[in-house]
Coordinates of C-alpha atoms in Angstrom, one line a residue:
M1 CA -37.1 87.6 113.3
A2 CA -39.3 87.1 110.3
G3 CA -37.7 86.8 106.9
D4 CA -39.1 90.1 105.9
G5 CA -37.3 91.9 108.7
R6 CA -40.2 92.2 111.1
E7 CA -39.6 91.0 114.6
M8 CA -41.2 87.8 115.8
L9 CA -41.5 87.2 119.6
I10 CA -41.1 83.6 120.8
E11 CA -41.5 83.1 124.5
V12 CA -40.6 79.9 126.2
D13 CA -41.3 79.5 129.9
R14 CA -39.1 78.0 132.5
P15 CA -40.1 74.4 132.9
T16 CA -42.3 73.5 135.9
E17 CA -42.5 70.3 137.8
V18 CA -45.7 68.3 137.4
D19 CA -46.7 64.8 138.6
G20 CA -44.5 62.4 136.7
G21 CA -42.2 64.9 135.1
G22 CA -42.0 68.4 133.7
Q23 CA -44.1 70.8 131.7
C24 CA -43.0 73.7 129.5
G25 CA -45.2 76.4 128.0
F26 CA -44.5 78.7 125.1
R27 CA -46.1 81.4 122.9
I28 CA -45.4 82.9 119.5
N29 CA -46.2 86.6 119.2
G30 CA -48.1 86.4 122.4
H31 CA -50.7 84.1 121.0
G32 CA -51.5 80.4 121.2
E33 CA -50.4 79.5 124.7
S34 CA -49.1 75.9 124.3
S35 CA -47.6 73.5 126.7
V36 CA -45.6 70.2 126.3
P37 CA -44.7 67.5 128.8
G38 CA -41.4 65.8 129.4
V39 CA -39.9 63.2 131.8
D40 CA -38.3 66.2 133.6
G41 CA -37.8 70.0 133.0
L42 CA -35.0 69.5 130.5
A43 CA -37.0 67.1 128.3
A44 CA -40.0 69.4 128.5
L45 CA -37.9 72.5 127.5
Y46 CA -36.4 70.5 124.6
A47 CA -39.8 69.3 123.5
A48 CA -41.1 72.9 123.6
L49 CA -38.2 74.1 121.4
L50 CA -38.9 71.3 118.9
R51 CA -42.6 72.2 118.8
V52 CA -41.8 75.9 118.2
G53 CA -39.5 74.7 115.3
E54 CA -42.2 72.6 113.9
L55 CA -44.7 75.4 114.0
L56 CA -42.2 77.8 112.3
D57 CA -41.5 75.2 109.6
Q58 CA -45.2 74.8 109.0
A59 CA -45.5 78.6 108.6
D60 CA -42.5 78.7 106.2
A61 CA -44.1 76.0 104.1
A62 CA -47.5 77.7 103.8
A63 CA -47.8 80.1 100.9
G64 CA -48.4 83.7 101.9
H65 CA -47.3 83.2 105.5
I66 CA -44.4 84.8 107.3
R67 CA -41.1 83.2 106.6
F68 CA -38.5 82.8 109.3
V69 CA -34.7 82.9 109.3
G70 CA -32.7 79.7 109.5
P71 CA -30.7 78.3 112.4
A72 CA -28.6 80.7 114.5
E73 CA -25.0 81.3 113.4
R74 CA -22.8 79.5 115.9
G75 CA -20.0 81.1 117.8
F76 CA -18.2 80.9 121.1
P77 CA -17.1 84.3 122.3
V78 CA -14.4 83.6 124.9
S79 CA -14.6 87.1 126.5
A80 CA -18.2 86.5 127.4
V81 CA -17.6 83.5 129.7
E82 CA -16.7 85.7 132.7
E83 CA -19.9 87.8 132.4
A84 CA -22.2 84.8 131.9
G85 CA -22.3 83.7 135.5
I86 CA -24.6 80.7 136.1
G87 CA -25.7 80.9 139.7
A88 CA -28.4 78.6 141.2
D89 CA -31.1 81.2 140.3
G90 CA -30.0 81.3 136.7
I91 CA -30.3 77.6 136.0
V92 CA -33.2 77.0 133.5
A93 CA -32.9 73.2 133.4
G94 CA -30.5 70.5 134.4
R95 CA -30.2 66.8 134.7
T96 CA -28.0 64.0 136.0
F97 CA -28.1 61.0 133.7
R98 CA -26.2 57.9 132.6
F99 CA -24.9 57.3 129.1
D100 CA -22.5 54.6 128.0
D101 CA -21.9 53.5 131.6
R102 CA -20.8 57.1 132.6
E103 CA -22.8 59.5 134.8
H104 CA -23.1 63.1 133.6
T105 CA -24.5 66.2 135.2
V106 CA -25.6 69.1 132.9
R107 CA -26.9 72.5 134.0
I108 CA -28.1 75.1 131.5
G109 CA -28.4 78.8 132.4
R110 CA -30.8 81.5 131.3
P111 CA -29.9 83.0 127.9
F112 CA -29.1 86.7 127.9
A113 CA -28.2 89.4 125.4
H114 CA -24.4 90.1 125.0
E115 CA -23.4 93.7 125.8
N116 CA -22.9 94.5 122.1
G117 CA -26.5 93.5 121.4
S118 CA -25.8 91.5 118.3
I119 CA -26.0 88.0 119.8
V120 CA -27.5 86.1 122.8
L121 CA -25.4 83.9 125.0
C122 CA -26.4 80.8 127.0
P123 CA -24.1 79.6 129.8
F124 CA -23.9 75.9 130.7
L125 CA -22.0 73.5 132.8
V126 CA -21.1 69.9 131.9
D127 CA -19.8 67.6 134.6
D128 CA -16.8 69.1 136.3
R129 CA -15.7 71.1 133.2
E130 CA -15.3 74.9 133.3
Q131 CA -18.4 76.9 132.4
A132 CA -19.0 77.2 128.7
V133 CA -21.1 79.6 126.6
A134 CA -23.1 79.0 123.5
S135 CA -24.4 81.8 121.3
G136 CA -27.2 82.4 118.8
W137 CA -29.2 85.2 117.2
D138 CA -31.8 84.9 120.0
G139 CA -32.4 83.0 123.2
I140 CA -33.8 79.9 121.5
G141 CA -30.9 79.8 119.1
A142 CA -28.4 80.1 121.9
L143 CA -30.2 77.4 124.0
L144 CA -30.3 75.0 121.1
T145 CA -26.6 75.6 120.4
A146 CA -25.8 74.8 124.0
L147 CA -27.8 71.5 123.7
R148 CA -26.0 70.6 120.5
M149 CA -22.6 71.4 122.1
I150 CA -23.4 69.2 125.1
S151 CA -24.4 66.4 122.6
A152 CA -21.1 66.8 120.7
W153 CA -18.9 67.0 123.8
L154 CA -20.3 63.9 125.4
C155 CA -20.9 62.0 122.1
L156 CA -24.7 61.8 122.9
P157 CA -27.5 61.3 120.4
E158 CA -28.8 64.6 119.0
D159 CA -32.1 64.1 120.8
W160 CA -30.4 63.3 124.1
P161 CA -32.8 65.4 126.2
L162 CA -35.5 63.0 125.2
T163 CA -33.6 59.7 125.0
C164 CA -31.2 60.0 128.1
P165 CA -33.6 59.8 131.1
P166 CA -32.7 61.5 134.4
L167 CA -31.4 59.3 137.3
Q168 CA -34.3 58.7 139.7
A169 CA -33.1 61.3 142.3
D170 CA -32.8 64.1 139.8
K171 CA -36.0 65.7 138.3
S172 CA -34.7 69.3 137.8

């Protein structure tokens, strides 16, 4: 949403597999089809989100341009975990990787609007833990919150989708 109350549509595609890694496209307000690469789908998705953030920051800094709201408010609605099923069809990106001599498997589901309509939820799985849910004002905010939660839980660097490469057998 723009700072002046107008809606801003940001679309981020599901990452696709390409030779040597992943690719993820995005659009802002239906314009400027862009695509960014990554070592796998998760890295490409993360890189696309970073690029969207850079473009929005540039727009905020330019005088006379639309200003955007800040990062999503974080919350973890417990009652939403049951309704946030993450089946194989709902996985947007995932990766098995090694960090500090431990192997981890992460799967991130498709963000969806909560029934009350005020927040968007993003289900995710980390190793053998129970499914968790991150939230944000929109799908991108919820997805970024999920990535930050994974980083915090596993004591990973904040940019772990770019710095913790997938194990050779996993390119999802």
